[in-house]
Amino acid sequence: MDHFLYQGGVLHAEDIPLPEIAASVGTPAYVYSAATLLRHYTLFDEALAWGPHLVCYAVKAASNVAILKLLGDAGAGMDVVSEGEYRRARAAGVPGERIVFSGVGKTEGEMRHVLENGIRQINLESEPEYRMLSRIASEMGIEVPVTVRVNPDVDAKTHEKIATGKSDNKFGIPIARAREVYAEIASLPGLKITGIDVHIGSQLTDLEPFRAAYRKVADLTETLRADGHAIDRLDLGGGLGIPYARSNLAPPVPLEYGQVIRDEVGHLGCEIEIEPGRLIAGNAGILMASTIFVKEGEGRDFLILDAAMNDLIRPAMYGAHHDIIPVVEPAPGVETRPFDIVGPVCESGDTFAKGREMSPVDPGDLIAFRSAGAYGAVMSSEYNSRPLIPEVLVQGDQYAVIRPRPTYEEMISRDSVPHWLD
Ligand code: LLP
């Protein structure tokens, strides 16, 4: 459920008609609904209410400081994968004790920064990584809580580019090697084992892979405890999928996911952490664009928008589907026809959808890409020298620009010409 609905024939974000935002901010623009963000966070929080837990929002999904502050103020922890994300979370007022640091390639500088500024736990992914962290933490005279991300070799049944829990992925340490790795970590200074971490992929629409992975984590918890390690926390990753197409069967909801967690690991008495990103932010944001031209091609018609692959790369990168709807609701029964929906960037990959049925569209008409709140703005670029597009947050009958559109001058003035060319 989200808060982007037609009211009086016009698509609204909560109580704000989208044309009002378009008139003041221009297009393309990302628009987020605060109520939807909070609702999705709360669904996860309630799904784990049966025991101690922390929902650590995966900052990578949508990392605007305003979004982080909204969620952080509601009690969310944060899962970060870089110093930049850590700094964003801190800028949003989230304390270090609610931030977990994940990722396969943390640099020495990043480790030092989070250790100096406070961190709840670091999720370790390799031998060289934990040896480096041990050296840094002991030089600083501190002990840092750590988990090891284990790779359970489970097929997440998702897009190959976002599956992370198979043995041929770069992530984690093979679960079969976990005992020897935990033994080595226990012998190293500066590291305090607190639990186990696992994350098998993103956009999972079936709970069985989670169940299989969590069962392996439960067995490992017992084994490691028998080896004398204190396993008090389980970080069970993110990955629950969202319905991108209204027509599809709805994927499982957080309550069902929370039940799987309870079934598989609830008896262990551990504090549960999860790292959802997409389900919190995905359907809480839309990308609004304007039609530039309707172009008749050879046997197909093109809808050329002012948004492009640099603004929303998911269709070009993963062949991802986004529902694309007109901002002014078509009259009931109006005929649709197929369009290829494209942006102005100079490559054929800049195609959002092929043969998509749309009601008649005229130049200047506003359209909205649904489900664009996660991995939308954060993955955008200035390719073709198209300035990054603004982000707007709506809450009830108020809205604010939470990232302005840079001017062309601002974009160009970041470059500098070396003196010998002057
Ligand atoms: N934790 C870890 C360690 C992760 O690698 C990820 C996502 C998450 C949590 C959050 O997963 P979520 O709940 O959002 O599924 N750019 C891609 C998605 C990449 C996801 C990478 N890792 C896309 O647009 O589909």
Coordinates of C-alpha atoms and ligand atoms in Angstrom, one line a residue:
M1 CA 0.0 0.0 0.0
D2 CA 1.2 3.5 -0.7
H3 CA -0.1 7.0 -0.7
F4 CA 0.1 7.8 -4.4
L5 CA -3.6 7.8 -5.4
Y6 CA -5.9 9.5 -7.9
Q7 CA -8.1 12.0 -6.1
G8 CA -10.6 13.9 -8.3
G9 CA -8.9 12.5 -11.4
V10 CA -5.4 13.7 -10.5
L11 CA -2.6 11.7 -9.0
H12 CA -1.7 12.9 -5.6
A13 CA 1.3 12.3 -3.3
E14 CA -0.6 12.1 0.0
D15 CA -2.7 15.3 0.0
I16 CA -0.6 17.2 -2.7
P17 CA -1.6 17.1 -6.4
L18 CA 1.5 16.1 -8.4
P19 CA 0.9 18.9 -11.0
E20 CA 1.4 21.4 -8.1
I21 CA 4.9 20.0 -7.4
A22 CA 5.7 19.9 -11.1
A23 CA 4.7 23.5 -11.5
S24 CA 7.0 24.6 -8.7
V25 CA 9.9 22.2 -9.0
G26 CA 9.8 21.2 -12.7
T27 CA 10.3 17.7 -14.1
P28 CA 11.8 15.2 -13.9
A29 CA 11.7 14.9 -10.1
Y30 CA 11.5 12.2 -7.5
V31 CA 8.6 12.6 -5.0
Y32 CA 8.5 10.6 -1.8
S33 CA 5.6 10.0 0.6
A34 CA 6.6 10.2 4.3
A35 CA 3.5 8.3 5.4
T36 CA 4.4 5.4 3.1
L37 CA 8.1 5.4 4.4
L38 CA 6.9 5.3 8.0
R39 CA 4.2 2.8 7.4
H40 CA 6.7 0.3 5.8
Y41 CA 9.2 0.8 8.5
T42 CA 6.5 0.2 11.1
L43 CA 5.3 -3.0 9.4
F44 CA 8.8 -4.5 9.9
D45 CA 9.1 -3.2 13.4
E46 CA 5.7 -4.8 14.3
A47 CA 6.6 -8.1 12.5
L48 CA 9.5 -8.5 14.9
A49 CA 7.7 -7.3 18.0
W50 CA 7.8 -10.8 19.4
G51 CA 11.4 -10.3 20.6
P52 CA 14.3 -7.8 20.9
H53 CA 15.1 -6.4 17.5
L54 CA 16.4 -3.4 15.5
V55 CA 15.2 -2.6 11.9
C56 CA 18.3 -1.1 10.2
Y57 CA 17.1 0.6 7.1
A58 CA 19.5 -0.1 4.2
V59 CA 20.6 3.5 3.4
K60 CA 21.7 2.5 -0.1
A61 CA 18.1 2.3 -1.2
A62 CA 17.3 6.0 -0.8
S63 CA 19.9 8.0 1.1
N64 CA 18.6 11.5 1.3
V65 CA 19.3 12.9 4.8
A66 CA 15.6 13.9 5.1
I67 CA 14.5 10.3 4.5
L68 CA 17.1 9.1 7.0
K69 CA 15.9 11.6 9.6
L70 CA 12.3 10.6 9.1
L71 CA 13.1 7.0 9.7
G72 CA 15.8 7.6 12.3
D73 CA 13.4 9.7 14.4
A74 CA 10.9 6.9 14.3
G75 CA 13.5 4.6 15.9
A76 CA 15.1 2.9 12.9
G77 CA 18.7 1.8 12.9
M78 CA 20.7 2.1 9.7
D79 CA 22.7 -0.3 7.6
V80 CA 25.5 1.5 5.8
V81 CA 28.1 0.3 3.3
S82 CA 30.4 3.3 3.0
E83 CA 31.7 6.2 5.0
G84 CA 29.5 8.4 2.9
E85 CA 26.4 6.5 4.0
Y86 CA 27.6 6.5 7.6
R87 CA 28.1 10.3 7.4
R88 CA 24.6 10.7 6.0
A89 CA 23.1 8.7 8.8
R90 CA 25.0 10.7 11.4
A91 CA 24.0 14.0 9.7
A92 CA 20.4 12.8 10.1
G93 CA 20.9 12.4 13.8
V94 CA 21.1 8.6 14.0
P95 CA 23.5 7.6 16.8
G96 CA 26.4 5.3 16.1
E97 CA 25.0 2.7 18.4
R98 CA 22.1 2.2 15.9
I99 CA 24.3 1.9 12.8
V100 CA 25.7 -1.3 11.4
F101 CA 28.5 -1.2 8.8
S102 CA 28.3 -3.8 6.0
G103 CA 30.1 -4.3 2.7
V104 CA 32.7 -6.4 1.1
G105 CA 35.4 -3.7 0.6
K106 CA 35.7 -1.4 3.6
T107 CA 38.8 0.7 3.4
E108 CA 41.2 1.4 6.4
G109 CA 40.1 5.0 6.3
E110 CA 36.4 4.1 6.5
M111 CA 37.0 1.7 9.4
R112 CA 38.9 4.4 11.3
H113 CA 36.2 6.9 10.7
V114 CA 33.4 4.7 12.1
L115 CA 35.5 3.5 15.0
E116 CA 36.3 7.1 16.0
N117 CA 32.7 8.2 15.7
G118 CA 30.8 5.2 17.1
I119 CA 29.4 2.1 15.5
R120 CA 27.0 -0.6 16.7
Q121 CA 28.7 -3.4 14.9
I122 CA 30.8 -4.2 11.8
N123 CA 29.8 -7.0 9.6
L124 CA 33.0 -8.7 8.4
E125 CA 33.2 -10.4 5.0
S126 CA 36.8 -11.8 4.6
E127 CA 40.0 -12.8 6.4
P128 CA 42.1 -9.8 5.2
E129 CA 39.2 -7.5 6.4
Y130 CA 39.1 -8.8 10.0
R131 CA 42.8 -8.8 10.3
M132 CA 42.9 -5.2 9.2
L133 CA 40.1 -4.2 11.6
S134 CA 41.8 -6.0 14.4
R135 CA 45.0 -4.1 13.8
I136 CA 43.2 -0.7 13.6
A137 CA 41.0 -1.3 16.7
S138 CA 43.9 -2.5 18.8
E139 CA 46.0 0.5 17.8
M140 CA 43.1 2.6 18.9
G141 CA 42.8 0.7 22.2
I142 CA 39.2 -0.3 21.6
E143 CA 37.2 -3.5 21.1
V144 CA 34.6 -3.4 18.3
P145 CA 31.5 -5.6 18.1
V146 CA 31.6 -7.8 15.0
T147 CA 29.6 -10.4 13.2
V148 CA 30.8 -12.5 10.2
R149 CA 28.7 -12.4 7.1
V150 CA 28.3 -16.1 6.1
N151 CA 27.5 -17.1 2.6
P152 CA 24.9 -19.9 3.0
D153 CA 25.0 -21.0 -0.6
V154 CA 21.3 -20.5 -1.1
D155 CA 19.7 -19.6 -4.4
A156 CA 17.6 -16.4 -3.7
K157 CA 15.8 -16.9 -7.0
T158 CA 16.2 -13.3 -8.0
H159 CA 17.9 -11.3 -10.8
E160 CA 21.5 -12.5 -11.1
K161 CA 22.9 -9.0 -10.5
I162 CA 21.3 -8.8 -7.1
A163 CA 21.7 -12.3 -5.8
T164 CA 24.4 -12.4 -3.1
G165 CA 24.1 -15.7 -1.2
K166 CA 25.4 -18.2 -3.7
S167 CA 29.0 -19.6 -3.3
D168 CA 30.1 -17.9 -6.5
N169 CA 29.1 -14.4 -5.3
K170 CA 31.8 -12.2 -3.9
F171 CA 30.0 -11.8 -0.6
G172 CA 30.6 -13.3 2.9
I173 CA 32.6 -16.3 4.0
P174 CA 31.5 -19.8 3.0
I175 CA 29.4 -21.1 5.9
A176 CA 31.5 -24.3 5.9
R177 CA 34.5 -22.2 7.0
A178 CA 32.7 -20.3 9.7
R179 CA 34.0 -22.3 12.7
E180 CA 37.6 -21.8 11.8
V181 CA 37.0 -18.1 11.0
Y182 CA 35.2 -17.5 14.3
A183 CA 38.1 -19.3 16.1
E184 CA 40.6 -17.0 14.5
I185 CA 38.6 -13.8 15.2
A186 CA 38.2 -14.9 18.9
S187 CA 42.0 -15.0 19.1
L188 CA 42.5 -11.5 17.6
P189 CA 42.7 -8.4 19.7
G190 CA 40.3 -5.5 19.2
L191 CA 37.4 -7.6 18.0
K192 CA 34.4 -8.8 20.0
I193 CA 32.2 -11.4 18.4
T194 CA 28.5 -10.6 18.9
G195 CA 26.7 -12.6 16.3
I196 CA 26.2 -13.8 12.8
D197 CA 25.2 -11.9 9.6
V198 CA 23.6 -13.1 6.4
H199 CA 22.1 -11.5 3.3
I200 CA 21.2 -13.6 0.3
G201 CA 19.9 -11.1 -2.2
S202 CA 17.4 -8.4 -3.1
Q203 CA 13.8 -8.4 -4.5
L204 CA 13.0 -11.9 -3.2
T205 CA 9.4 -12.7 -3.8
D206 CA 9.5 -16.2 -2.2
L207 CA 10.1 -16.8 1.6
E208 CA 11.6 -20.2 1.1
P209 CA 15.2 -19.0 0.3
F210 CA 15.1 -16.9 3.5
R211 CA 13.9 -19.9 5.4
A212 CA 16.7 -22.1 4.1
A213 CA 19.3 -19.5 4.9
Y214 CA 18.0 -18.7 8.4
R215 CA 17.8 -22.5 9.2
K216 CA 21.5 -22.7 8.3
V217 CA 22.2 -19.7 10.5
A218 CA 20.3 -21.3 13.4
D219 CA 22.4 -24.5 13.1
L220 CA 25.5 -22.4 13.0
T221 CA 24.5 -20.4 16.1
E222 CA 24.3 -23.7 18.1
T223 CA 27.6 -24.9 16.7
L224 CA 29.4 -21.6 17.5
R225 CA 27.9 -21.4 20.9
A226 CA 29.1 -24.9 21.6
D227 CA 32.6 -23.7 20.5
G228 CA 32.3 -21.1 23.2
H229 CA 31.4 -17.9 21.2
A230 CA 28.8 -15.4 22.4
I231 CA 26.2 -15.3 19.6
D232 CA 23.7 -12.8 20.9
R233 CA 22.7 -11.0 17.7
L234 CA 21.6 -12.2 14.3
D235 CA 21.7 -9.8 11.4
L236 CA 19.4 -11.4 8.9
G237 CA 19.9 -8.9 6.0
G238 CA 17.4 -7.3 3.7
G239 CA 15.9 -8.5 0.5
L240 CA 12.1 -8.7 0.8
G241 CA 10.7 -7.9 -2.6
I242 CA 7.9 -5.5 -3.6
P243 CA 5.1 -5.6 -6.2
Y244 CA 6.5 -3.6 -9.2
A245 CA 3.6 -4.4 -11.4
R246 CA 0.1 -4.0 -10.1
S247 CA -1.0 -6.9 -12.1
N248 CA 1.4 -9.4 -10.5
L249 CA 0.7 -11.6 -7.5
A250 CA 1.7 -9.7 -4.4
P251 CA 4.9 -10.9 -2.7
P252 CA 5.0 -11.9 0.9
V253 CA 4.4 -9.1 3.5
P254 CA 6.7 -8.2 6.4
L255 CA 4.4 -9.9 8.9
E256 CA 4.9 -13.3 7.1
Y257 CA 8.6 -12.6 6.8
G258 CA 8.8 -11.9 10.6
Q259 CA 7.0 -15.2 11.2
V260 CA 9.6 -17.1 9.1
I261 CA 12.3 -15.4 11.2
R262 CA 10.5 -16.4 14.4
D263 CA 10.0 -20.0 13.2
E264 CA 13.7 -20.5 12.2
V265 CA 15.7 -18.5 14.8
G266 CA 13.2 -17.3 17.4
H267 CA 14.1 -20.1 19.9
L268 CA 17.7 -18.9 20.1
G269 CA 17.0 -15.9 22.2
C270 CA 19.1 -13.6 20.0
E271 CA 18.4 -9.9 19.3
I272 CA 17.3 -9.8 15.6
E273 CA 18.5 -7.2 13.2
I274 CA 17.2 -6.8 9.6
E275 CA 18.4 -4.5 6.8
P276 CA 15.4 -3.8 4.5
G277 CA 15.8 -1.1 2.0
R278 CA 13.6 -1.7 -1.0
L279 CA 10.4 -2.5 0.8
I280 CA 10.6 0.6 2.9
A281 CA 11.5 3.1 0.1
G282 CA 10.5 1.4 -3.1
N283 CA 6.7 2.1 -3.2
A284 CA 7.2 5.3 -1.2
G285 CA 8.6 7.2 -4.2
I286 CA 7.7 8.0 -7.7
L287 CA 9.6 9.5 -10.6
M288 CA 7.6 12.2 -12.2
A289 CA 8.4 13.2 -15.8
S290 CA 6.9 15.2 -18.7
T291 CA 6.3 14.0 -22.2
I292 CA 8.4 15.9 -24.7
F293 CA 7.3 14.3 -28.0
V294 CA 5.1 11.6 -29.2
K295 CA 7.0 10.2 -32.2
E296 CA 5.6 7.9 -34.8
G297 CA 8.1 5.3 -35.8
E298 CA 8.2 2.3 -38.1
G299 CA 5.4 0.2 -36.8
R300 CA 5.8 1.6 -33.3
D301 CA 5.2 4.8 -31.5
F302 CA 7.6 6.4 -29.1
L303 CA 6.8 8.4 -26.0
I304 CA 9.8 10.5 -25.5
L305 CA 10.1 11.8 -21.9
D306 CA 12.3 14.3 -20.2
A307 CA 13.5 11.6 -17.8
A308 CA 16.1 9.2 -19.0
M309 CA 18.3 6.2 -18.0
N310 CA 20.6 8.5 -16.1
D311 CA 17.7 9.4 -13.7
L312 CA 16.3 5.9 -13.3
I313 CA 18.7 3.2 -14.5
R314 CA 16.8 0.1 -13.3
P315 CA 15.1 -0.7 -16.6
A316 CA 18.3 -0.4 -18.6
M317 CA 20.4 -2.2 -16.0
Y318 CA 18.2 -5.1 -14.9
G319 CA 15.4 -5.1 -17.4
A320 CA 13.3 -3.9 -14.5
H321 CA 9.6 -3.2 -14.8
H322 CA 8.1 0.0 -13.4
D323 CA 4.4 0.8 -13.8
I324 CA 4.1 4.1 -15.8
I325 CA 0.9 5.9 -15.3
P326 CA -0.5 9.3 -16.4
V327 CA -0.8 11.9 -13.7
V328 CA -4.2 13.0 -15.0
E329 CA -6.4 9.9 -14.8
P330 CA -7.7 8.7 -18.2
A331 CA -11.5 8.8 -18.6
P332 CA -13.0 5.4 -17.9
G333 CA -13.1 3.1 -21.0
V334 CA -10.6 5.2 -23.0
E335 CA -8.7 3.2 -25.5
T336 CA -5.0 2.4 -24.9
R337 CA -2.3 1.7 -27.5
P338 CA 1.2 0.4 -27.2
F339 CA 4.2 2.8 -26.9
D340 CA 7.9 2.4 -26.5
I341 CA 8.6 4.7 -23.6
V342 CA 12.1 6.2 -23.9
G343 CA 14.3 9.1 -22.7
P344 CA 16.5 11.5 -24.6
V345 CA 19.8 9.9 -23.9
C346 CA 21.8 8.8 -27.0
E347 CA 21.7 5.1 -26.7
S348 CA 18.9 2.6 -27.4
G349 CA 19.3 1.2 -23.9
D350 CA 17.6 4.4 -22.7
T351 CA 14.3 2.6 -23.0
F352 CA 12.0 2.3 -20.0
A353 CA 9.4 0.0 -21.5
K354 CA 8.6 -1.5 -24.9
G355 CA 5.0 -1.9 -26.2
R356 CA 3.5 -0.5 -23.0
E357 CA -0.2 0.1 -23.3
M358 CA -1.0 3.7 -22.5
S359 CA -4.0 6.0 -22.9
P360 CA -3.5 8.9 -25.4
V361 CA -0.6 11.2 -24.3
D362 CA 0.1 14.7 -25.6
P363 CA 3.4 16.6 -25.3
G364 CA 3.6 18.3 -21.9
D365 CA 1.5 15.6 -20.2
L366 CA 2.9 14.5 -16.9
I367 CA 3.5 10.8 -16.2
A368 CA 4.7 8.9 -13.1
F369 CA 6.9 5.9 -12.7
R370 CA 5.7 4.0 -9.7
S371 CA 7.9 2.1 -7.3
A372 CA 10.9 4.3 -8.0
G373 CA 11.7 5.3 -4.4
A374 CA 14.4 2.6 -3.9
Y375 CA 17.5 2.5 -6.1
G376 CA 16.2 5.4 -8.2
A377 CA 17.7 8.7 -7.2
V378 CA 20.7 7.0 -5.5
M379 CA 21.8 5.3 -8.8
S380 CA 21.3 8.4 -11.0
S381 CA 24.1 10.1 -12.8
E382 CA 24.8 13.2 -14.9
Y383 CA 25.3 11.1 -18.1
N384 CA 24.8 13.3 -21.2
S385 CA 25.4 16.3 -18.9
R386 CA 21.9 16.1 -17.6
P387 CA 22.0 17.6 -14.1
L388 CA 20.8 15.4 -11.2
I389 CA 17.1 15.7 -10.6
P390 CA 15.5 17.1 -7.5
E391 CA 14.0 15.1 -4.7
V392 CA 10.8 16.2 -2.9
L393 CA 9.3 14.9 0.3
V394 CA 5.6 15.1 0.9
Q395 CA 4.0 14.8 4.4
G396 CA 0.3 15.2 4.5
D397 CA -0.5 18.6 3.0
Q398 CA 3.1 19.9 3.1
Y399 CA 6.0 19.3 0.8
A400 CA 9.6 20.4 0.7
V401 CA 12.4 20.1 -1.8
I402 CA 15.0 17.8 0.0
R403 CA 17.5 18.1 -2.8
P404 CA 17.4 21.0 -5.3
R405 CA 18.0 20.6 -9.0
P406 CA 21.5 22.0 -9.6
T407 CA 21.8 24.8 -12.2
Y408 CA 23.8 24.2 -15.3
E409 CA 26.4 26.6 -13.9
E410 CA 26.7 24.6 -10.7
M411 CA 27.2 21.4 -12.7
I412 CA 29.8 22.8 -15.0
S413 CA 31.6 24.8 -12.4
R414 CA 32.7 21.6 -10.6
D415 CA 35.1 21.0 -13.4
S416 CA 38.4 22.9 -13.6
V417 CA 40.7 23.5 -16.5
P418 CA 44.4 22.9 -15.8
H419 CA 46.6 25.9 -15.9
W420 CA 48.5 24.7 -18.9
L421 CA 45.3 24.8 -21.0
D422 CA 44.3 28.2 -19.8
Ligands
LLP1 N1 21.8 -5.5 3.2 C1 22.8 -5.8 2.4 C2 24.1 -6.3 2.8 C3 22.6 -5.5 1.0 O1 23.6 -5.9 0.1 C4 21.4 -5.0 0.5 C5 21.1 -4.8 -0.9 C6 20.4 -4.8 1.5 C7 20.6 -5.0 2.8 C8 19.0 -4.2 1.1 O2 18.3 -5.1 0.4 P1 16.8 -4.7 0.0 O3 15.9 -4.8 1.2 O4 16.8 -3.3 -0.5 O5 16.4 -5.7 -1.1 N2 20.2 -1.7 -7.2 C9 19.4 -3.0 -7.2 C10 19.4 -3.5 -5.8 C11 20.7 -3.8 -5.2 C12 20.6 -4.4 -3.8 C13 22.0 -4.6 -3.2 N3 22.0 -5.0 -1.8 C14 18.1 -2.7 -7.8 O6 17.8 -1.6 -8.2 O7 17.2 -3.6 -7.8

